Short mmCIF file of C-alpha atoms and ligand atoms in Angstrom, two decimals:
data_model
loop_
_atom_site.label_atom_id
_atom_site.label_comp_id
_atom_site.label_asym_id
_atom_site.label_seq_id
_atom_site.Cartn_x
_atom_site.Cartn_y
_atom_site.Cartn_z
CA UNK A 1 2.04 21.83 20.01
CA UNK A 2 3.67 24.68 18.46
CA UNK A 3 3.33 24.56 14.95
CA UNK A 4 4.28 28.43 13.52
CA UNK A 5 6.86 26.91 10.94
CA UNK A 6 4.42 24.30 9.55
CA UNK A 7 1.61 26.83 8.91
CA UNK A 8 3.99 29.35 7.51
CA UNK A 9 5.41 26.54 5.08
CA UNK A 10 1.91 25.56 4.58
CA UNK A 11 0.43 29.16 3.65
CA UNK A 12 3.52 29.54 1.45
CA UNK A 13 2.93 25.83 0.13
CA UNK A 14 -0.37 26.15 -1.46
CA UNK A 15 0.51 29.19 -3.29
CA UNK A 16 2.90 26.84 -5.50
CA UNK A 17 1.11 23.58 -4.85
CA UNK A 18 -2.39 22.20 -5.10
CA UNK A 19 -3.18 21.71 -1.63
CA UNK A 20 0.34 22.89 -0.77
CA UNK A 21 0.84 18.95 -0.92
CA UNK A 22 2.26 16.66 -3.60
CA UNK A 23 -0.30 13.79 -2.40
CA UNK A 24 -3.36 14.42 -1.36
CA UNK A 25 -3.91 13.06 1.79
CA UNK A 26 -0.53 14.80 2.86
CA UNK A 27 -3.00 17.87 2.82
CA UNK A 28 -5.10 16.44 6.30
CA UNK A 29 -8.49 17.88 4.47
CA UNK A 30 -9.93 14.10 6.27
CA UNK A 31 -8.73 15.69 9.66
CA UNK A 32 -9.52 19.46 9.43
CA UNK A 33 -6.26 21.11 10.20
CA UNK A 34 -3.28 22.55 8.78
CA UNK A 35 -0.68 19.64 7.96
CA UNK A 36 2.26 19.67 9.40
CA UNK A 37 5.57 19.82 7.66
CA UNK A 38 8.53 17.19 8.60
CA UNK A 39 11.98 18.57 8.74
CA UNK A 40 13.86 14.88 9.72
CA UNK A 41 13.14 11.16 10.91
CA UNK A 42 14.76 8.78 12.87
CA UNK A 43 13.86 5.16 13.98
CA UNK A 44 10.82 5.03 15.40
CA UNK A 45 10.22 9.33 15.19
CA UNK A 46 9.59 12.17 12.82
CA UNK A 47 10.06 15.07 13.59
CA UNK A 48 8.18 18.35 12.40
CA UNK A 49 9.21 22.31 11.44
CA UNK A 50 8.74 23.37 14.96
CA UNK A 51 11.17 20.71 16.45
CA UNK A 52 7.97 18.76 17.64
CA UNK A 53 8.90 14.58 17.89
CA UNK A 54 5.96 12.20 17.10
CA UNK A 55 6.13 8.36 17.34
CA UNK A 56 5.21 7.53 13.36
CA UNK A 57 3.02 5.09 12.33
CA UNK A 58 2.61 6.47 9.24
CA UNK A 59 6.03 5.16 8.35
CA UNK A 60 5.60 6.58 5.19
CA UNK A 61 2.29 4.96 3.87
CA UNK A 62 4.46 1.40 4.04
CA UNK A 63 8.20 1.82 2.91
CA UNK A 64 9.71 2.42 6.51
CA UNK A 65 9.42 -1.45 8.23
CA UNK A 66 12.46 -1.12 9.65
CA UNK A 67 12.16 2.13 10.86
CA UNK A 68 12.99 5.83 9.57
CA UNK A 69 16.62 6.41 8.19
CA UNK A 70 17.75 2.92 8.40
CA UNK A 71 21.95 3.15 8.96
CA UNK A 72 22.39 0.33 6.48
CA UNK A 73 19.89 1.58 3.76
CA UNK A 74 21.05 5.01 4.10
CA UNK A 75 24.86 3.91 3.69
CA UNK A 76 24.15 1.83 0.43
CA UNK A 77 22.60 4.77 -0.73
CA UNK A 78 25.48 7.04 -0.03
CA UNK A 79 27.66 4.08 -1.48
CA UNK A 80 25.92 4.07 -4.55
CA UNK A 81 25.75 7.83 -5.39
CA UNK A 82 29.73 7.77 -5.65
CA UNK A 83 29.07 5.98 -8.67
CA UNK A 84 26.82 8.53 -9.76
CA UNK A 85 22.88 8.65 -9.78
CA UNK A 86 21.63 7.57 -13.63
CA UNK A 87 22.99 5.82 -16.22
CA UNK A 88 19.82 4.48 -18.42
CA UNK A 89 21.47 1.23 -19.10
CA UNK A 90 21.47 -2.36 -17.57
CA UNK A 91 23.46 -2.46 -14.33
CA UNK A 92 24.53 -5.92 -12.06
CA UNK A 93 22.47 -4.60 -9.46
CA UNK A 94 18.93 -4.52 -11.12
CA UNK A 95 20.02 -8.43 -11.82
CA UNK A 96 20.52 -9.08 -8.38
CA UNK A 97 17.49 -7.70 -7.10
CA UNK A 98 15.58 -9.47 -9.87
CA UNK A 99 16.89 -12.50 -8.09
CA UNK A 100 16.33 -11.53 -4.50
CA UNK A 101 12.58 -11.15 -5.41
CA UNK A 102 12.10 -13.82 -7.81
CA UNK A 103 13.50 -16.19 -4.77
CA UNK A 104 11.43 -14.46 -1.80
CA UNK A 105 8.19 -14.61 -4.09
CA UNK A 106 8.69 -17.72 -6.47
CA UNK A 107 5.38 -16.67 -8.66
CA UNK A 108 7.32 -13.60 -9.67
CA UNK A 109 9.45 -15.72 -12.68
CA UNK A 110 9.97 -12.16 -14.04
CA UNK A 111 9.70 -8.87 -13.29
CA UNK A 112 9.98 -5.42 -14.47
CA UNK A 113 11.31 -2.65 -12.16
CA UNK A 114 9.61 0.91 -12.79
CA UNK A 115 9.08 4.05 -10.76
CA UNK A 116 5.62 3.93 -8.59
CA UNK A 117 3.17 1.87 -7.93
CA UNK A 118 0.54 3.44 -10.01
CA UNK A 119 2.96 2.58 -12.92
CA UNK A 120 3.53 -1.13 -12.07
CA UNK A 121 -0.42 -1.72 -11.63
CA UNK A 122 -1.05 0.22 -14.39
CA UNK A 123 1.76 -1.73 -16.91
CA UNK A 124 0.74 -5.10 -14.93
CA UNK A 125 -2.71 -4.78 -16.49
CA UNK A 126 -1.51 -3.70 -19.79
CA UNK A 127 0.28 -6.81 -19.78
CA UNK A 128 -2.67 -8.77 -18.56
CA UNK A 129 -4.99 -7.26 -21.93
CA UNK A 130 -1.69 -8.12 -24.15
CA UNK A 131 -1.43 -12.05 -22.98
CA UNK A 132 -5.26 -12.37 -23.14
CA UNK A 133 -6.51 -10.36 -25.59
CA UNK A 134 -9.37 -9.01 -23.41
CA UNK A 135 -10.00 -5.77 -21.99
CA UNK A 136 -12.32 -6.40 -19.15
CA UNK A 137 -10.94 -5.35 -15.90
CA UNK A 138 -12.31 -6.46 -12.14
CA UNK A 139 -11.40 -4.14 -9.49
CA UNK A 140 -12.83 -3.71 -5.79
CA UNK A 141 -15.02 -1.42 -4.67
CA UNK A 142 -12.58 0.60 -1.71
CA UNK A 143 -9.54 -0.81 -2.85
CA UNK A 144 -6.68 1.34 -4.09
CA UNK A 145 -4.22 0.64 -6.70
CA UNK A 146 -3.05 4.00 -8.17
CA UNK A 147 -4.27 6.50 -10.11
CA UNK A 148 -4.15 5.52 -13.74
CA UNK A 149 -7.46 6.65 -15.66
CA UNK A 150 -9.12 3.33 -16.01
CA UNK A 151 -8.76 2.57 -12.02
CA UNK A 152 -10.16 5.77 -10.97
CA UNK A 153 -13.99 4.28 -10.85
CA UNK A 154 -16.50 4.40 -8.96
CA UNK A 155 -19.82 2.25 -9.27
CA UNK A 156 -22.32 3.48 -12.14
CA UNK A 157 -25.42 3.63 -11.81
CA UNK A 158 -28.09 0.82 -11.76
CA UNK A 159 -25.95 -2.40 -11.30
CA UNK A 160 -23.03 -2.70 -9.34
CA UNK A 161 -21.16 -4.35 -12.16
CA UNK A 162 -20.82 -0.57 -14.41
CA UNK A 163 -17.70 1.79 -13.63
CA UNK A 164 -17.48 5.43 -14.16
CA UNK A 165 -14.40 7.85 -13.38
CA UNK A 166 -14.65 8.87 -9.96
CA UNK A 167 -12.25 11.60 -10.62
CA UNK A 168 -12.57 14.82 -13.14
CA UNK A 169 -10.01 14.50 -16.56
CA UNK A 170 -10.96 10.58 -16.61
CA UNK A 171 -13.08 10.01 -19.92
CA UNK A 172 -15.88 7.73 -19.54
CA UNK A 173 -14.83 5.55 -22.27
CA UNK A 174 -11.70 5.28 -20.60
CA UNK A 175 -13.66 3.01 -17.97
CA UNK A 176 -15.72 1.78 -19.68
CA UNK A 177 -14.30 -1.69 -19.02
CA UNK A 178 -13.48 -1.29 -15.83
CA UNK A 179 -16.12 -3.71 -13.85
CA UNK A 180 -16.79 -3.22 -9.95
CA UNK A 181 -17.29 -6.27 -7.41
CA UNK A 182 -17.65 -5.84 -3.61
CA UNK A 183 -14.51 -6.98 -1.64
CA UNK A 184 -15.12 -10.35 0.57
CA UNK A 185 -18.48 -10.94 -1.88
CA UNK A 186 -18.19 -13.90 -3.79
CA UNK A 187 -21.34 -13.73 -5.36
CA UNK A 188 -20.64 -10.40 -7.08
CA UNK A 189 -17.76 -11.61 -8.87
CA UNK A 190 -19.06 -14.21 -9.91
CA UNK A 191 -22.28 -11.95 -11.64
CA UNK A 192 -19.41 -10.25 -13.56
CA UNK A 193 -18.03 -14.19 -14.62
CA UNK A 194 -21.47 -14.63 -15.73
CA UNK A 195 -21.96 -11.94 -17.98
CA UNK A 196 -18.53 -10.91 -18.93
CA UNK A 197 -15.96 -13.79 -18.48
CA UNK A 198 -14.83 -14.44 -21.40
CA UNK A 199 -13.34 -10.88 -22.02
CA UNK A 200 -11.95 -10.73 -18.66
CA UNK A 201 -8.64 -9.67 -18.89
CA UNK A 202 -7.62 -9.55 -15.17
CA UNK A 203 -8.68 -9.52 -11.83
CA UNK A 204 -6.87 -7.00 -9.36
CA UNK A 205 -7.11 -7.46 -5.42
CA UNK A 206 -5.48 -6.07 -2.91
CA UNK A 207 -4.73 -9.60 -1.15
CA UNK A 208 -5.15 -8.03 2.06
CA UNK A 209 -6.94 -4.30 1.54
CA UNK A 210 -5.22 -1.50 3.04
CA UNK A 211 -6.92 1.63 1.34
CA UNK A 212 -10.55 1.52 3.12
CA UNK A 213 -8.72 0.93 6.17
CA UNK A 214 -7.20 -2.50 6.71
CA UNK A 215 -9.92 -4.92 5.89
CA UNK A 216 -8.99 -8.90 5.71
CA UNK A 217 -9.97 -11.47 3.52
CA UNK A 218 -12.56 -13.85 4.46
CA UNK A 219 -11.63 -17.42 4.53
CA UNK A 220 -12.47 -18.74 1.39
CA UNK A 221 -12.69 -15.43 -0.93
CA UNK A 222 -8.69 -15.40 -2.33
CA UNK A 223 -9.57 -19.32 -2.89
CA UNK A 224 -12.33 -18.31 -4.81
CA UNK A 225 -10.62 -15.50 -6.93
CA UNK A 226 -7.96 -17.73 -7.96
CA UNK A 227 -10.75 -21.18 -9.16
CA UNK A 228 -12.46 -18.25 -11.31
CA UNK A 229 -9.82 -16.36 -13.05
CA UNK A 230 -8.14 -20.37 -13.93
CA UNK A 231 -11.46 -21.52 -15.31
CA UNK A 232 -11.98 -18.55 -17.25
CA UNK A 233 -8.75 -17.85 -18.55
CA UNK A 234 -8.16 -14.42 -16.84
CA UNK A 235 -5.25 -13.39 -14.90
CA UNK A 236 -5.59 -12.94 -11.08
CA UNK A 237 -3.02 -9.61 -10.36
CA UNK A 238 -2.44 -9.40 -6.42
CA UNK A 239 -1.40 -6.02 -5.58
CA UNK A 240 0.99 -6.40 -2.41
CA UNK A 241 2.39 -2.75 -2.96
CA UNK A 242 1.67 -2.31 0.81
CA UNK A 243 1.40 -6.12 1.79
CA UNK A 244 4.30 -7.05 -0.32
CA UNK A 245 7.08 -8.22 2.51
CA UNK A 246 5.02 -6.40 4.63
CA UNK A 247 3.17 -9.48 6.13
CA UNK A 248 6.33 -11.78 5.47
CA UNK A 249 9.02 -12.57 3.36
CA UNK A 250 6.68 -13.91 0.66
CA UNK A 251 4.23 -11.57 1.13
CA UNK A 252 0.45 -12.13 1.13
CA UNK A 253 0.62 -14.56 -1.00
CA UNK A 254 2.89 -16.93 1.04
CA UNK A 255 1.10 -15.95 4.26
CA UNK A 256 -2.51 -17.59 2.78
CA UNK A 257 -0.60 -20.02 0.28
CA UNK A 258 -2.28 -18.53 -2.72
CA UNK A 259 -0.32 -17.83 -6.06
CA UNK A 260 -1.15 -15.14 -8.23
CA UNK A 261 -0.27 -14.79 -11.81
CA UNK A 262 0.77 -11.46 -11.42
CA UNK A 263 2.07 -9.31 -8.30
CA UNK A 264 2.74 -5.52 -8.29
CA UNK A 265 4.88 -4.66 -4.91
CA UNK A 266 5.99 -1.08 -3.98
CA UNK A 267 7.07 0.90 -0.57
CA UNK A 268 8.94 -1.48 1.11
CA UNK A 269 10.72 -3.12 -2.04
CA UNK A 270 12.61 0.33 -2.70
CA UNK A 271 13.56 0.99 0.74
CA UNK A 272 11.97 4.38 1.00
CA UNK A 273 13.12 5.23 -2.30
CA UNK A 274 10.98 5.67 -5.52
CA UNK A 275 10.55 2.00 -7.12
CA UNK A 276 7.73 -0.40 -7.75
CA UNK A 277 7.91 -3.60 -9.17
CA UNK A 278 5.43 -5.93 -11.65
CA UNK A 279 6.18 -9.38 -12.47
CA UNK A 280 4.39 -13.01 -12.72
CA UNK A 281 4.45 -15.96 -14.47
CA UNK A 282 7.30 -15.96 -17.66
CA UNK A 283 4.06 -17.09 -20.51
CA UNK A 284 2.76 -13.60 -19.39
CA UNK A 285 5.54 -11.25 -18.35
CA UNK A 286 7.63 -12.24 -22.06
CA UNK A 287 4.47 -10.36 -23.59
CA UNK A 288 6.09 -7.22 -22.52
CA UNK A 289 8.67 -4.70 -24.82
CA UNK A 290 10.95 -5.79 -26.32
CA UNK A 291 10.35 -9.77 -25.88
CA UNK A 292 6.79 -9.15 -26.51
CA UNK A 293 4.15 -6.12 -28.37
CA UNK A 294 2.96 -4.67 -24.91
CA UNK A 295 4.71 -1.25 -24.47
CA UNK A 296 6.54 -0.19 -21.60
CA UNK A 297 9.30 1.83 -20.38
CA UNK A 298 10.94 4.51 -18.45
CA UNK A 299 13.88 6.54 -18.19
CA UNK A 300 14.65 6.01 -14.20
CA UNK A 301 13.29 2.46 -14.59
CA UNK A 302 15.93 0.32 -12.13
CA UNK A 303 17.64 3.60 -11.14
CA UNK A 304 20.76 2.18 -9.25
CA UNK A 305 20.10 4.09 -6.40
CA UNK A 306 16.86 3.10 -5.77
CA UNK A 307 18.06 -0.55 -6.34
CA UNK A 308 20.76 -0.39 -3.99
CA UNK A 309 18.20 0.79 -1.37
CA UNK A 310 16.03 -2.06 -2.29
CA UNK A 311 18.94 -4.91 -2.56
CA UNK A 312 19.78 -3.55 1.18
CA UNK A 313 16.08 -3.47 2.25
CA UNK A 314 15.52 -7.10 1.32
CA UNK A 315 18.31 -8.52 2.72
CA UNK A 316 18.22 -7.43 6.25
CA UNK A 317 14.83 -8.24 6.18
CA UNK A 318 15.76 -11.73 4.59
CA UNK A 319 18.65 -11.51 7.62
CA UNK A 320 16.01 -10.74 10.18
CA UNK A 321 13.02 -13.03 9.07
CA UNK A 322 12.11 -12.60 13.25
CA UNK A 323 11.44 -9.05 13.33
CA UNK A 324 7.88 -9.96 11.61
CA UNK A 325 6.82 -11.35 14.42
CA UNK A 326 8.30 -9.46 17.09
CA UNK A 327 6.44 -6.38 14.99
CA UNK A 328 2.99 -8.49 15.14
CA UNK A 329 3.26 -8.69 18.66
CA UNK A 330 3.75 -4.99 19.14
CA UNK A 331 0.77 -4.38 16.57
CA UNK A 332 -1.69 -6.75 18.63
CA UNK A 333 -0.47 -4.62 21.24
CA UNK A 334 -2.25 -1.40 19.92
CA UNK A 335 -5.03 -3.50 17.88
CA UNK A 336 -5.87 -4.13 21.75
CA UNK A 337 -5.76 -0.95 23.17
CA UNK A 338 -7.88 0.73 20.47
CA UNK A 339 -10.12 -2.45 21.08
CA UNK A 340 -10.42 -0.93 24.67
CA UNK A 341 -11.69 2.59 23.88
CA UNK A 342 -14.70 0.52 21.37
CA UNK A 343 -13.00 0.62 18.28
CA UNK A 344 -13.63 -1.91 16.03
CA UNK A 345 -9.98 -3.35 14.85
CA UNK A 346 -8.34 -5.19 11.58
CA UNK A 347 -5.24 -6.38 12.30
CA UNK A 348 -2.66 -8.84 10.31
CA UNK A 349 1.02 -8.76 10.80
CA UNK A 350 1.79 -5.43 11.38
CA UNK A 351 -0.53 -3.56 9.72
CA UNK A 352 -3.89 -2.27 11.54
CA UNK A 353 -6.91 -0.24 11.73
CA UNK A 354 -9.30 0.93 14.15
CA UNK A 355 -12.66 2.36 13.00
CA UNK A 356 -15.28 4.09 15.45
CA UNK A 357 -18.44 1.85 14.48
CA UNK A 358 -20.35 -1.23 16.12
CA UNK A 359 -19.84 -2.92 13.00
CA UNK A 360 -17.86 -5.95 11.25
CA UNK A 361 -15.98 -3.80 8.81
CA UNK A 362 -15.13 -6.29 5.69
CA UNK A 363 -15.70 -4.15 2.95
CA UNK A 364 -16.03 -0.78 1.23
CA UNK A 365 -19.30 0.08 2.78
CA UNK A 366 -18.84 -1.01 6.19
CA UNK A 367 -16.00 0.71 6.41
CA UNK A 368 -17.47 4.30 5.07
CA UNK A 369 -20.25 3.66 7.57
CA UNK A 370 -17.81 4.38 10.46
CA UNK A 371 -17.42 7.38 12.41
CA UNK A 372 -15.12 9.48 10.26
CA UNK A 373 -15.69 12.37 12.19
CA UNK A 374 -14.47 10.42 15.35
CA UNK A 375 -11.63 9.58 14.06
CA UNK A 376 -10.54 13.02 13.18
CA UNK A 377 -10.82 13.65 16.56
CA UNK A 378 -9.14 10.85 17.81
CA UNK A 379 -6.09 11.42 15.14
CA UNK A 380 -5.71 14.97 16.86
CA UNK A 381 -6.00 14.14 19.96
CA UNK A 382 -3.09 11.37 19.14
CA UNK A 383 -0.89 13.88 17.11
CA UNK A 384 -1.38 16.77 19.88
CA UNK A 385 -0.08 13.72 22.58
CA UNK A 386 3.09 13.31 19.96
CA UNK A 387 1.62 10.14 18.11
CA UNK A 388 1.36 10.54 14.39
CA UNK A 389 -1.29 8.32 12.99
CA UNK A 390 -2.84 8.42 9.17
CA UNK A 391 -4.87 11.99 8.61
CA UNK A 392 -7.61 9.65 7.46
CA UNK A 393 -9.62 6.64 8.58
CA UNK A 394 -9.00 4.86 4.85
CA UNK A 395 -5.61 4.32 5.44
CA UNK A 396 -3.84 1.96 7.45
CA UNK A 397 -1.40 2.03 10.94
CA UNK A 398 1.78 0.54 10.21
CA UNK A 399 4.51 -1.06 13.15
CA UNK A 400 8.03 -0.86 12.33
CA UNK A 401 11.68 -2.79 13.52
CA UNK A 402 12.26 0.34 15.14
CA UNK A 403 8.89 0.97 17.17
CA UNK A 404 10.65 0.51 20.83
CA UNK A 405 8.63 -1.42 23.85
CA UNK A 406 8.30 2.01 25.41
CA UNK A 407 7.01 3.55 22.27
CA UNK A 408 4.09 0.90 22.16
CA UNK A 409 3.76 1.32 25.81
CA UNK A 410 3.32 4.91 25.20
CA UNK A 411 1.15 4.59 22.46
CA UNK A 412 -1.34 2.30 24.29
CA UNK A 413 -1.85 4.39 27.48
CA UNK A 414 -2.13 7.49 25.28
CA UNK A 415 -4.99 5.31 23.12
CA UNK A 416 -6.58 4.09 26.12
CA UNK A 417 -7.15 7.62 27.75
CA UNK A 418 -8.82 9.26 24.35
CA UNK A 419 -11.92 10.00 25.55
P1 KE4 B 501 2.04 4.83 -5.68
O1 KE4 B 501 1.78 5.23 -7.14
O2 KE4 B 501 1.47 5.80 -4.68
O3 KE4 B 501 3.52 4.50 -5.43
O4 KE4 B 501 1.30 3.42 -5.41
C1 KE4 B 501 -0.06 3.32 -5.73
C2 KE4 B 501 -0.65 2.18 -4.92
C3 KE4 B 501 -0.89 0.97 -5.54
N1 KE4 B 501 -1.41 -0.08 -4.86
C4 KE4 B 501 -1.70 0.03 -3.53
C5 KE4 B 501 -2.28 -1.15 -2.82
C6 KE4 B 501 -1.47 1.24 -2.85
O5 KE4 B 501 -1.76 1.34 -1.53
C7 KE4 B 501 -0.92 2.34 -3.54
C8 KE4 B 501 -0.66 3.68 -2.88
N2 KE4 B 501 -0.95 3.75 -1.50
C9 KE4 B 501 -1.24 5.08 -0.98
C10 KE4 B 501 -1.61 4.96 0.49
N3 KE4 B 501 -2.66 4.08 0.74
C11 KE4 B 501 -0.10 6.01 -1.19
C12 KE4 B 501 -0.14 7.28 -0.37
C13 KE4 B 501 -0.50 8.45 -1.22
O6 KE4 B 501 -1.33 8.31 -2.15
O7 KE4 B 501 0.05 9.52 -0.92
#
């Protein structure tokens, strides 16, 4: 692969950038090369600075299900523009979306439309410690849910159950209570319960995990969450920013017939544009400004041209309930062929991983036991045979509408020769 225009952007880039990158895993430090720059995208395909075309199953860490550059999102984007970008005031539009979710995921009885992810996790727990009271948090060891200061832990030392910041510019006190349980580990939530539960604000989960790879729920765990945050008072927050109408219509919490108090969604609910959502049950969500005392706002808050992307997102997907599992079958598809080369493989829906190790990866530390060194291998192997994976094994491979037969076809017999 050529790649002269991405490393001159690149050498140019981190002059002006950190990392020349405005994410960090955009910078491929997991994968030891240069990133590459992307100049357009269509359907199923990106394309790069050098005019090199790579199948994408990046898809843009989630938004893109129905592909890149969707004809009907891009139009009501367009549409909406000739009405002009911003207004900061209450618009028809941010109604009707409010509807389209609150029907698609019935525990959402309210919600509040704001700009990223990170911001609707962050204001969902702020609204969790305003309806309680408390300000106990339980987070997951390997799963991801922004980067507000009191989310950026990592276990303390001694017991599992301490949190310090696990990045620099994150005061200690400002996790302080932020507790740590182990995903798919009953027994270490229920340690926290034990000592701490009755100043448990809030228990956040990524329903299905997506950030240390894919890794899946065992039977009985969501179940569990959901009988200890009722008999303790606290609020159970699912985080479907990724599995939100990802995994279907109602998201994660349809698929396993589980309702959360609270659900933050993101990616696909803006339709590639910048938009998050938070929202649960009415008692909790009418605690929030200016019905209730917990703060929050923002300027570009339901900006109505991210909400026009989103109102057209959601209802060709409503339109098309079939393509989820005509995009399962094309996932299994590659779940299988990575299965083939000795990978070990979560799949759900259309979301997947494949990590290099003999063992059952279900939580944080299988997963970091894997061969990460492998898999940088394997990604540029893949990107140099015009597949575009995720520059890191702690992310997840996502299937679009717009993946073709051939493309999966492609992508298998490329997979299954990696040597
Ligand atoms: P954003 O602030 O990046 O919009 O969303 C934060 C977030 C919250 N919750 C979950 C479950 C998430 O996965 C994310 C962000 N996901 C990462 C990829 N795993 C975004 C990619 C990036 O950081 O560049």
């Amino acid at each position: 692969m050529k790649n002269t225009n991405s490393h001159r952007l690149y050498d140019e880039a981190v002059k002006l950038m950190p990392g020349g990158v405005n994410s960090p895993v955009r910078a491929f430090g997991a994968v030891g090369m240069k990133p590459i720059f992307i100049e357009r995208t269509k359907g199923s395909k990106i394309y790069d600075a050098d005019g090199n075309e790579y199948i994408d199953y990046v898809c843009s860490w989630g938004p893109c299900i129905l592909g890149h550059s969707c004809p009907e999102i891009i139009k009501a984007v367009k549409d909406a523009c000739d009405n002009g970008l911003t207004y900061g005031a209450p618009t028809e539009k941010e109604v009707i979306l409010a509807r389209m979710i609150n029907e698609l995921m019935p525990s959402m009885e309210m919600i509040r439309l704001v700009n990223s992810g990170t911001e609707a996790v962050m204001s969902a727990i702020r609204a969790a410690r305003g309806y309680t009271g408390r300000d106990m948090i339980v987070k997951f060891k390997g799963c991801y849910h922004g980067h507000s200061d009191g989310l950026l832990v990592k276990a303390g030392s001694g017991a599992l159950t301490s949190a310090v910041p696990d990045s620099a510019g994150v005061p200690k006190a400002y996790t302080d209570n932020t507790l740590i349980a182990a995903y798919n580990n009953k027994a270490s939530v229920k340690e926290l319960f034990d000592k701490y539960g009755d100043n448990i604000a809030c228990v956040i989960v990524e329903p299905v995990a997506a950030n240390m790879g894919v890794v899946l729920p065992e039977k009985g765990f969501l179940e569990f969450l959901r009988e200890i945050t009722m008999q303790y008072g606290s609020v159970l927050i699912f985080d479907e920013v990724i599995t939100g109408f990802r995994l279907g219509l109602g998201g994660v919490q349809e698929y396993f017939g589980i309702k959360p108090d609270m659900t933050t969604l993101g990616k696909i609910v803006g339709g590639g544009m910048p938009m998050a959502v938070y929202g649960g049950i009415k008692e909790i969500m009418e605690c929030v400004s200016p019905v209730g005392k917990v703060y929050q706002a923002g300027t570009l808050s339901g900006n109505p041209i991210a909400v026009s992307a989103g109102i057209a997102m959601l209802k060709m997907l409503s339109d098309k309930p079939h393509i989820y599992e005509e995009i399962s079958i094309k996932a299994e598809k590659i779940a299988n062929a990575l299965e083939s080369i000795g990978a070990y493989v979560n799949h759900i829906g259309s979301l997947l991983s494949g990590f290099f190790t003999d063992r059952e990866v279900k939580d944080h530390d299988s997963a970091v036991s894997s061969d990460t060194a492998k898999y940088a291998d394997f990604f540029r192997y893949m990107l140099e045979n015009g597949i575009y994976i995720a520059p890191s094994q702690f992310e997840a491979m996502f299937v679009s509408y717009a993946h073709s037969h051939e493309d999966i076809d492609k992508t298998c017999n490329i997979i299954k020769n990696f040597q």
